PDB file of C-alpha atoms in Angstrom:
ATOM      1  CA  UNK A   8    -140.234  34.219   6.410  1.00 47.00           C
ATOM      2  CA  UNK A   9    -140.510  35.814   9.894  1.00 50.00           C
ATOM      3  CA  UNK A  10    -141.438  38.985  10.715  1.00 49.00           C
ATOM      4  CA  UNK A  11    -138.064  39.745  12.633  1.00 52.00           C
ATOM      5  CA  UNK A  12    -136.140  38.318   9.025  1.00 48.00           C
ATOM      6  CA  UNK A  13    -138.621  40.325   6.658  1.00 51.00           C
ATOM      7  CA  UNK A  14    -137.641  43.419   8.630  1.00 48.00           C
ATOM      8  CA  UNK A  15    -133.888  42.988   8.218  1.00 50.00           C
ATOM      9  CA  UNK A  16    -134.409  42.082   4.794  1.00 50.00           C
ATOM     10  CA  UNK A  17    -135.688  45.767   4.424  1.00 50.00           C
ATOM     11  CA  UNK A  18    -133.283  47.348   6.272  1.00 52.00           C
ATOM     12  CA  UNK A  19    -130.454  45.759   4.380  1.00 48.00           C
ATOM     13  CA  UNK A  20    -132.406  46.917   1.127  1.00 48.00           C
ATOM     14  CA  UNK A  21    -132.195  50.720   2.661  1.00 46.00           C
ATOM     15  CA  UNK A  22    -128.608  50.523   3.546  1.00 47.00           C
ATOM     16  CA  UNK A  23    -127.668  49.240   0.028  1.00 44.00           C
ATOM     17  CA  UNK A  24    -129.623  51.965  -1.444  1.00 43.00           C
ATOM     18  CA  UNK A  25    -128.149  55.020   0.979  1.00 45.00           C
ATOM     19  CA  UNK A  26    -124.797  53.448  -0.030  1.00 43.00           C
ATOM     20  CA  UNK A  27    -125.525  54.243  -3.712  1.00 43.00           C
ATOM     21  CA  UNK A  28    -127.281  51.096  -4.872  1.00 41.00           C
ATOM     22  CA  UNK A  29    -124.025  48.465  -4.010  1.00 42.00           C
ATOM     23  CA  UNK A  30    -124.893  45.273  -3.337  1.00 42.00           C
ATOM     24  CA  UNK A  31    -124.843  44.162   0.050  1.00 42.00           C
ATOM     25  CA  UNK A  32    -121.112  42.551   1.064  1.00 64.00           C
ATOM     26  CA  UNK A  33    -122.264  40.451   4.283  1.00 91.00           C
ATOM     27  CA  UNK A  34    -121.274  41.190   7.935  1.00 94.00           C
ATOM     28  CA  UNK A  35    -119.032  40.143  10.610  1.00 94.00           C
ATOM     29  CA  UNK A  36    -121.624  39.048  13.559  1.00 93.00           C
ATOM     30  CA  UNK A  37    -120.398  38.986  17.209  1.00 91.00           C
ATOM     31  CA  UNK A  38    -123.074  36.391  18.566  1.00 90.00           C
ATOM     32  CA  UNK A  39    -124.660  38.166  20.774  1.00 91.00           C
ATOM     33  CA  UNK A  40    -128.478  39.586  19.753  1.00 90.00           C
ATOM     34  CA  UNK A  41    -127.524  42.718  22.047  1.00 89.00           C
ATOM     35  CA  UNK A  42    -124.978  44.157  19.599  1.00 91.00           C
ATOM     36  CA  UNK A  43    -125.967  42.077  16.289  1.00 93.00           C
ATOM     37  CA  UNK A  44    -129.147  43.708  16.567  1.00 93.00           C
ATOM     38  CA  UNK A  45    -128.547  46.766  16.005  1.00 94.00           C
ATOM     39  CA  UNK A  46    -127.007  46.758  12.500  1.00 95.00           C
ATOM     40  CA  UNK A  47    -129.462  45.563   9.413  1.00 93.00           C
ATOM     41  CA  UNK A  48    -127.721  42.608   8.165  1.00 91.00           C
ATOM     42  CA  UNK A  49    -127.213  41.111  11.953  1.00 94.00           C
ATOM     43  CA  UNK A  50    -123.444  42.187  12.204  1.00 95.00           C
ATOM     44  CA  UNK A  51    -120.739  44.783  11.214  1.00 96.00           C
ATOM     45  CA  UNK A  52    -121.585  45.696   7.528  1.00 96.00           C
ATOM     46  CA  UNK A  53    -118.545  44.709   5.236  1.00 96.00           C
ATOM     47  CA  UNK A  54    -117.574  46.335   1.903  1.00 97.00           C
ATOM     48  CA  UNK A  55    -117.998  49.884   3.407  1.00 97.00           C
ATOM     49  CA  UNK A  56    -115.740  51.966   5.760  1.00 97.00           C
ATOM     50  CA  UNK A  57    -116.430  52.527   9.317  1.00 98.00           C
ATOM     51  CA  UNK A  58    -115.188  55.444  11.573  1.00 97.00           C
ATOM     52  CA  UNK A  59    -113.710  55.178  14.838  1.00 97.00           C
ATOM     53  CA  UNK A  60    -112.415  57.879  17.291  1.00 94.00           C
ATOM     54  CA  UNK A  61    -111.407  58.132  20.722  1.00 92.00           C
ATOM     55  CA  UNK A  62    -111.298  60.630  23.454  1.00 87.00           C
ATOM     56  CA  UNK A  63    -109.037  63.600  25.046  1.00 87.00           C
ATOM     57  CA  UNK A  64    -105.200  61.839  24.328  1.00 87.00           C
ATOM     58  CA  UNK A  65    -107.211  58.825  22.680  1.00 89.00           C
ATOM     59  CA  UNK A  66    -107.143  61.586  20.236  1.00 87.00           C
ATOM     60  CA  UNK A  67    -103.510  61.603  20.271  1.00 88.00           C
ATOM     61  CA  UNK A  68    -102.277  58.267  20.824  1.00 89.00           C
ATOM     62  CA  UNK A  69    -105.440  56.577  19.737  1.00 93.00           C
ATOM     63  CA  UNK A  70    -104.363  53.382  21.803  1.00 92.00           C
ATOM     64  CA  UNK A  71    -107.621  52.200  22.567  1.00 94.00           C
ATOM     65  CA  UNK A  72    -109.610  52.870  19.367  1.00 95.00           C
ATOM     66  CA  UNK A  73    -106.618  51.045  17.221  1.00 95.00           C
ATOM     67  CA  UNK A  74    -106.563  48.371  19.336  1.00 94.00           C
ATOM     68  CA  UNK A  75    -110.542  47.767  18.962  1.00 95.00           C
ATOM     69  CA  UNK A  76    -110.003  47.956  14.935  1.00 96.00           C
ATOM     70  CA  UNK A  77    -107.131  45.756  14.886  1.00 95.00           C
ATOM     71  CA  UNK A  78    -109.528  43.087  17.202  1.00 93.00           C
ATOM     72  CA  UNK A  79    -112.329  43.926  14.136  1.00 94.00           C
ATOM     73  CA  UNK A  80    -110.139  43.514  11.512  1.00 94.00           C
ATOM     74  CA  UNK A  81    -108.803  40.446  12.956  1.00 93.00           C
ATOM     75  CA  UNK A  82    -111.082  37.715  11.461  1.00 93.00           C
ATOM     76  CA  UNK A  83    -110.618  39.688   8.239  1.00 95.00           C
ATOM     77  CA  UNK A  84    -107.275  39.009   8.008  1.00 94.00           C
ATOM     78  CA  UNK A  85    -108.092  35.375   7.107  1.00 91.00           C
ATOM     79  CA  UNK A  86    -109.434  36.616   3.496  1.00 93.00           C
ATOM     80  CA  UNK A  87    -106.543  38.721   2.768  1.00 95.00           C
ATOM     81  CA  UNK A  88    -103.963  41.143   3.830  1.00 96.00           C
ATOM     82  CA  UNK A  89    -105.124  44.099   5.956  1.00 97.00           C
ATOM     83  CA  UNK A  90    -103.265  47.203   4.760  1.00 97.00           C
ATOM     84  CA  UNK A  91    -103.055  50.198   8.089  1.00 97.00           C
ATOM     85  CA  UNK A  92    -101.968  53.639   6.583  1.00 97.00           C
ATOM     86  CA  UNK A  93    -100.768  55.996   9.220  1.00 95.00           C
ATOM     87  CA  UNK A  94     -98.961  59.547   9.512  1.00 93.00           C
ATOM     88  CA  UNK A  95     -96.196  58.572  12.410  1.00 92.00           C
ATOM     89  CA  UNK A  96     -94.870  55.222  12.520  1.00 88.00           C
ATOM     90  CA  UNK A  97     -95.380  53.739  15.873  1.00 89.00           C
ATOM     91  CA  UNK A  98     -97.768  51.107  14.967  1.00 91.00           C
ATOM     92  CA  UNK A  99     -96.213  48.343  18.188  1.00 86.00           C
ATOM     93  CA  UNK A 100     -96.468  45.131  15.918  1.00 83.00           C
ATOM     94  CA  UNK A 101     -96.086  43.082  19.151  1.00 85.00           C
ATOM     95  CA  UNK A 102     -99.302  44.713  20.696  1.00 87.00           C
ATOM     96  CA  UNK A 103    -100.986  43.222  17.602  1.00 89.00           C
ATOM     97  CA  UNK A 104     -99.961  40.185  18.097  1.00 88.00           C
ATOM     98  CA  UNK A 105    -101.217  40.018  22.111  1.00 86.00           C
ATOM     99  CA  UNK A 106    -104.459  40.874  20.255  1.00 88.00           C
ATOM    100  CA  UNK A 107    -104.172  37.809  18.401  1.00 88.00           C
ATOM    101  CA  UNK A 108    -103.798  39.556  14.671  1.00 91.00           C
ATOM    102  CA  UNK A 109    -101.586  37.432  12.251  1.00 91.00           C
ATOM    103  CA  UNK A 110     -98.673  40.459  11.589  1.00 87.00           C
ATOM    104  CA  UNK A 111     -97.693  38.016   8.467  1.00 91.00           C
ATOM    105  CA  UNK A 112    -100.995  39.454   7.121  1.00 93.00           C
ATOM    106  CA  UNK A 113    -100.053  43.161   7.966  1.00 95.00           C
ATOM    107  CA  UNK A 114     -98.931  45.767   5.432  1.00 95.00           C
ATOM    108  CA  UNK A 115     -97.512  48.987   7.111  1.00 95.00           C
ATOM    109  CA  UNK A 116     -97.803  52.008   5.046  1.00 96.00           C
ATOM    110  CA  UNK A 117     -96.462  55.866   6.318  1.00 95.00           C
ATOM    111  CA  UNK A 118     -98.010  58.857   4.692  1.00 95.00           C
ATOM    112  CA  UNK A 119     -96.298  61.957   4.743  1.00 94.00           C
ATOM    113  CA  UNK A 120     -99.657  64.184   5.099  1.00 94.00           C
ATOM    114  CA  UNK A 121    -103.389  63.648   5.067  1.00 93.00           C
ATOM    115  CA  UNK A 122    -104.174  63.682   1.607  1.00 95.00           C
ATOM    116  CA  UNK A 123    -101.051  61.433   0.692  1.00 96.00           C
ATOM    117  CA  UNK A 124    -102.795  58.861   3.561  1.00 96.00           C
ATOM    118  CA  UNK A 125    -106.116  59.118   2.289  1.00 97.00           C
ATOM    119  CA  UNK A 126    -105.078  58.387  -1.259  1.00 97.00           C
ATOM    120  CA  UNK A 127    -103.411  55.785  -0.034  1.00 97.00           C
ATOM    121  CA  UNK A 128    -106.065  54.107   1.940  1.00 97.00           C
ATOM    122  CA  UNK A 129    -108.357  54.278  -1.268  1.00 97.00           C
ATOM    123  CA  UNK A 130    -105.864  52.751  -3.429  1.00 97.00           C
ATOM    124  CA  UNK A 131    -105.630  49.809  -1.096  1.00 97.00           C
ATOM    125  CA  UNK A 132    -109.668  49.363  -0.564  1.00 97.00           C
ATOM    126  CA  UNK A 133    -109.155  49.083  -4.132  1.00 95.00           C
ATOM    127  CA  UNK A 134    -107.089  46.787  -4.920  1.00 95.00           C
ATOM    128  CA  UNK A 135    -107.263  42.858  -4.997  1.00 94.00           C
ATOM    129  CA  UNK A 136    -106.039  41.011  -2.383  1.00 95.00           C
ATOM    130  CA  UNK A 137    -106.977  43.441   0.136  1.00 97.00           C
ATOM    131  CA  UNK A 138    -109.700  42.546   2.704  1.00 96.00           C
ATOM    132  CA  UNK A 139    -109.251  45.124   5.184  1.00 97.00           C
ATOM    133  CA  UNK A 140    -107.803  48.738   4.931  1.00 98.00           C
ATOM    134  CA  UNK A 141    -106.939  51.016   8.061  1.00 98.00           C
ATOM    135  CA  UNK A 142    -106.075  54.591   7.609  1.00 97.00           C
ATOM    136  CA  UNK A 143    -105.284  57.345   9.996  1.00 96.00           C
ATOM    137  CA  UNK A 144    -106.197  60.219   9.531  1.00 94.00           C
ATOM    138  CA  UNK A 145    -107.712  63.748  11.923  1.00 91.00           C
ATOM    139  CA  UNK A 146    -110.617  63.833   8.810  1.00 89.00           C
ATOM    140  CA  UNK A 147    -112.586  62.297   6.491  1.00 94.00           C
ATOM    141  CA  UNK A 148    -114.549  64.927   4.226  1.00 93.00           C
ATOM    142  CA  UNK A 149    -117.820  63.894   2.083  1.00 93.00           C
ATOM    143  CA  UNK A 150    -116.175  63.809  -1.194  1.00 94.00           C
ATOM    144  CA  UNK A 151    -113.525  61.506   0.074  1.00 95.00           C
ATOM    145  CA  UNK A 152    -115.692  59.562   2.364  1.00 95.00           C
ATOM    146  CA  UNK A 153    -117.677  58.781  -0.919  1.00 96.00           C
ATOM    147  CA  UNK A 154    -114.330  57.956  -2.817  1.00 96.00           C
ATOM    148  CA  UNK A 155    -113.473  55.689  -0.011  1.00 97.00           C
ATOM    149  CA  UNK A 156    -117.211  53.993  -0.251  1.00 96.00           C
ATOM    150  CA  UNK A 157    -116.099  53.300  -4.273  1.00 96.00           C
ATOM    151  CA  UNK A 158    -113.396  51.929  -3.103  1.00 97.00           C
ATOM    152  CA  UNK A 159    -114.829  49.362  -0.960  1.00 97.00           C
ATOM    153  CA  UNK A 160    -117.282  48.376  -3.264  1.00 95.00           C
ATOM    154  CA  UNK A 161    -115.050  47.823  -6.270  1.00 94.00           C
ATOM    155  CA  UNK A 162    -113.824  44.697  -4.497  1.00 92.00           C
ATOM    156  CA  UNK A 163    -115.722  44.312  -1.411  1.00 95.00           C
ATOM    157  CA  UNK A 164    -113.032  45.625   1.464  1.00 97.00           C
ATOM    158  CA  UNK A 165    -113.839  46.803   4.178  1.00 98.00           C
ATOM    159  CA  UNK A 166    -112.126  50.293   5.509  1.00 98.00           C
ATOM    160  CA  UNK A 167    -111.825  51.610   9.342  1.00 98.00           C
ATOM    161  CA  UNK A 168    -110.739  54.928   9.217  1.00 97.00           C
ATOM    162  CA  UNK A 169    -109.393  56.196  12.745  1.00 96.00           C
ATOM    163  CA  UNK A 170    -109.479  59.430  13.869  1.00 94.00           C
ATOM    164  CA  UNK A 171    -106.409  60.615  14.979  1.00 92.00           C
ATOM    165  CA  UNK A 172    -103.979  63.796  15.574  1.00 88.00           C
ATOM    166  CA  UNK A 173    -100.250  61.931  16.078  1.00 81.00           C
ATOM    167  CA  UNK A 174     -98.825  65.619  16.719  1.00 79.00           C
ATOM    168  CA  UNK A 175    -100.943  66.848  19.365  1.00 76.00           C
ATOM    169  CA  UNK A 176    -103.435  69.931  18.390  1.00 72.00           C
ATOM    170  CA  UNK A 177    -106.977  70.696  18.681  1.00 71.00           C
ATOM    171  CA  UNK A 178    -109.227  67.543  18.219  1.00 66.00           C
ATOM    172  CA  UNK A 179    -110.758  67.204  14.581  1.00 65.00           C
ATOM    173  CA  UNK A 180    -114.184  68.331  14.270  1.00 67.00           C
ATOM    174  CA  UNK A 181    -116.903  65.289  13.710  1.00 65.00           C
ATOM    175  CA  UNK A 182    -118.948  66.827  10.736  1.00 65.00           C
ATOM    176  CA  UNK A 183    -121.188  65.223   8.497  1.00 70.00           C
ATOM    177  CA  UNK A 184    -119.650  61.755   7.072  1.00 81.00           C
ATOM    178  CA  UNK A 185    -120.358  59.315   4.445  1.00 89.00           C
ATOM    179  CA  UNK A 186    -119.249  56.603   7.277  1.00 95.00           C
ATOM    180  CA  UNK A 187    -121.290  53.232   7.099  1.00 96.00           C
ATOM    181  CA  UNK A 188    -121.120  53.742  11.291  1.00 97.00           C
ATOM    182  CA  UNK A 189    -119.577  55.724  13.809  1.00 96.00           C
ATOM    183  CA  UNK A 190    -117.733  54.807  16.860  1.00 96.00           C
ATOM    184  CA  UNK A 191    -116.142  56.247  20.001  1.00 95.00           C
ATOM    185  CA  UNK A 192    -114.212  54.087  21.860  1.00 96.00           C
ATOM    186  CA  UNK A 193    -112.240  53.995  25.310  1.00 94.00           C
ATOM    187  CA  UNK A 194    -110.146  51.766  27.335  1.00 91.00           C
ATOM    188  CA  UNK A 195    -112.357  50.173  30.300  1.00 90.00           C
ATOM    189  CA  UNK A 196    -111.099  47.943  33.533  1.00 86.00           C
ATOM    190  CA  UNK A 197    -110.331  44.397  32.872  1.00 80.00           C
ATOM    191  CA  UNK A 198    -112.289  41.251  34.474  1.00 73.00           C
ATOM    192  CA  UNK A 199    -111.415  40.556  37.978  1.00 67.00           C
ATOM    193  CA  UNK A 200    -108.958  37.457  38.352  1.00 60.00           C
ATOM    194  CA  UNK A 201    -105.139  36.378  38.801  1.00 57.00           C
ATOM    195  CA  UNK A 202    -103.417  38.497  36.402  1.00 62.00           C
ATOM    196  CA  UNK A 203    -104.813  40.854  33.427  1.00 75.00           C
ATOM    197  CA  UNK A 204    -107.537  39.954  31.878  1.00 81.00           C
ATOM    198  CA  UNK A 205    -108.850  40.116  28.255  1.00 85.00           C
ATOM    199  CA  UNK A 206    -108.581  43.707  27.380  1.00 88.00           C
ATOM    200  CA  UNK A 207    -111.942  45.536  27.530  1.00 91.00           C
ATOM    201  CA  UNK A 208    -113.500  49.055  25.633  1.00 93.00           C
ATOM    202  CA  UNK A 209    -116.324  51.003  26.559  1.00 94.00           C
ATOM    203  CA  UNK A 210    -117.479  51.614  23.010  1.00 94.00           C
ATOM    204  CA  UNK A 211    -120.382  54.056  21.687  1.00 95.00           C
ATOM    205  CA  UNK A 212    -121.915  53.261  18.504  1.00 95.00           C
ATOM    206  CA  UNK A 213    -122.875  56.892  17.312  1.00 94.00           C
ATOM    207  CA  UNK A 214    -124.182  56.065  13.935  1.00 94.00           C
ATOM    208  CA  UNK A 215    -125.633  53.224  12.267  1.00 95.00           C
ATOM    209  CA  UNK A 216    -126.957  53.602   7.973  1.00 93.00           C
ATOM    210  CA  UNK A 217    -129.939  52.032   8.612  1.00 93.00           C
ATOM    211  CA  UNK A 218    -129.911  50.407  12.211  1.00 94.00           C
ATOM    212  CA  UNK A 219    -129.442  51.870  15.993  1.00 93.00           C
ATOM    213  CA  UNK A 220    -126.938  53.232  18.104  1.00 93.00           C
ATOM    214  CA  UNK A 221    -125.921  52.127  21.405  1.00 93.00           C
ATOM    215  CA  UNK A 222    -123.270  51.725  24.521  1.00 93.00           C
ATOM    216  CA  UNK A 223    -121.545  48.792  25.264  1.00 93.00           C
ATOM    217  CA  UNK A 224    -118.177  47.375  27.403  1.00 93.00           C
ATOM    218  CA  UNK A 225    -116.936  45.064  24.898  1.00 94.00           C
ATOM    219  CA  UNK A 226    -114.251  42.523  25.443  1.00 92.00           C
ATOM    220  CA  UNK A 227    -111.524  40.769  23.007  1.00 89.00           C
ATOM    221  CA  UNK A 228    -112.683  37.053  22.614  1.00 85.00           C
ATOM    222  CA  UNK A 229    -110.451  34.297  21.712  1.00 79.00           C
ATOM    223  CA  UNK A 230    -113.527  32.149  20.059  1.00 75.00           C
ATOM    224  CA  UNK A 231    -115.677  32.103  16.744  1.00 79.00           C
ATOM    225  CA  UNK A 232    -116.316  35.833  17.063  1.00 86.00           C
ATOM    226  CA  UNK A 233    -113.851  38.943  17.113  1.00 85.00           C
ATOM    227  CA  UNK A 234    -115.994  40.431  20.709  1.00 91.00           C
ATOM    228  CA  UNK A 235    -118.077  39.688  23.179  1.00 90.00           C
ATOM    229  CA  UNK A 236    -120.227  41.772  24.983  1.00 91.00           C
ATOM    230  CA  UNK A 237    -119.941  42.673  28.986  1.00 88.00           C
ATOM    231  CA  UNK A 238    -123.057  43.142  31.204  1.00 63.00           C
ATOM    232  CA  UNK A 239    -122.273  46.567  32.535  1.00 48.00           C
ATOM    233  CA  UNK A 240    -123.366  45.252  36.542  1.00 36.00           C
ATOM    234  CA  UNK A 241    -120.328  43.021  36.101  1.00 37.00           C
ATOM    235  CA  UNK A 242    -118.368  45.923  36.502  1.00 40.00           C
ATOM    236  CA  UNK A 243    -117.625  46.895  40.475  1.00 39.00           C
ATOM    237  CA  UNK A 244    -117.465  50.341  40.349  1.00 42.00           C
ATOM    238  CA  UNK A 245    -120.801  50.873  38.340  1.00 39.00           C
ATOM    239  CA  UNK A 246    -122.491  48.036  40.799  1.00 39.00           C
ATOM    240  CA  UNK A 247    -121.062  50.464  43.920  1.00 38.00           C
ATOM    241  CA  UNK A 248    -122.459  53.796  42.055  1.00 36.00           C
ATOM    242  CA  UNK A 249    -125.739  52.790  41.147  1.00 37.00           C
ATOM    243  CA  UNK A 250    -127.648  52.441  44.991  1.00 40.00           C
ATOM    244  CA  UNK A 251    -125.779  55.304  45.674  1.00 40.00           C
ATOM    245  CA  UNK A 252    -127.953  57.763  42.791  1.00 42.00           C
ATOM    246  CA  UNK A 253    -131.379  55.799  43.893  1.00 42.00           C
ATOM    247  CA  UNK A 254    -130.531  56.654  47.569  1.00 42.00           C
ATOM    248  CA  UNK A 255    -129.488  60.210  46.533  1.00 40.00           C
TER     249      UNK A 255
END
């Protein structure tokens, strides 16, 4: 065994043990060592629940952070049905389709508070059947982040919890969380060429049990994996800003 595969054979050992001792559920790789690197197992960890959030009315709308889930929790959808919980029921079914997600795999669920939607979400991370389970919500305390870790690892789903205030008001506070990772994501230009292209995120991986955090512009992918990474020089305006700091 290599050095590189002894060393994620440790790190995957660490993770399973921060996560309470559950065996390890596999990961969805993107195929590309720049992001696949970075988490233990050589991919998004499955059977745990991931965090995602947005910025300033990301926070409200949370556009660009669902739409990066849905993309995640696309391949997903082809071991079972994906359940989304939210608290206002504008979920735009076509939009998921245009991402490529099968809505015949889609279960729509509308919680009436926070507590009813986080019940929810654990009840469906539970329960067979289920691959993937979506829930938004403004918070996800430690005693409920570990209820919604049980939950994944009774049957091995995987949960995205988005961060999100449908109503307006002041942005939720990122405290301490029992997330598997953390991610804040935003909507970034599309490629140059005739028409729009493949949409694009600037994502930051915050938080990673037992791996590294980093900043990429991620891009939907219509092959084998769910994203593909961007080289950040492909983008014009960066290329234009850069000479501009060394001169300065």
């Amino acid at each position: 065994m290599s050095h590189a595969a002894r060393l994620a054979a440790v790190r995957a050992k660490v993770a399973a043990l921060e996560a309470g001792g559950a065996p390890a559920q596999g990961a969805l790789p993107f195929g590309d060592a720049r992001l696949d690197g970075m988490f233990p197992a050589g991919g998004l960890p499955l059977g745990c629940w991931h965090e995602v959030a947005g910025e300033g009315l990301e926070i409200e709308t949370a556009a660009a952070p669902g739409a990066f889930v849905a993309a995640l929790a696309r391949p997903l959808a082809a071991r079972g049905v994906v359940v989304w919980v939210m608290l206002r029921g504008d979920l735009y079914a076509p939009g998921l389709a245009g991402l490529g997600f099968p809505a015949d795999r889609l279960i729509q669920v509308q919680a009436r508070d926070e507590d009813q939607a986080l019940a929810a979400l654990e009840d469906a991370l539970g329960s067979a059947g289920v691959a993937a389970a979506i829930g938004e919500v403004g918070s996800v305390d430690l005693t409920a982040g570990r209820r919604l870790q049980l939950a994944c690892e009774r049957r091995g789903a995987t949960g995205f919890v988005i961060r999100r205030r449908p109503f307006g008001g002041p942005p939720p506070k990122r405290a301490a969380s029992a997330a598997t990772t953390r991610w804040t994501v935003g909507a970034a230009p599309s490629g140059e060429g005739e028409g729009l292209g493949p949409p694009r995120w600037r994502v930051d991986l915050t938080r990673c049990r037992g791996g590294r955090p980093g900043q990429w512009t991620l891009e939907m992918s219509d092959g084998a994996y769910p994203l593909r990474v961007v080289a950040a020089l492909g983008d014009r305006q960066l290329e234009a800003a850069q000479p501009w700091r060394r001169a300065g």
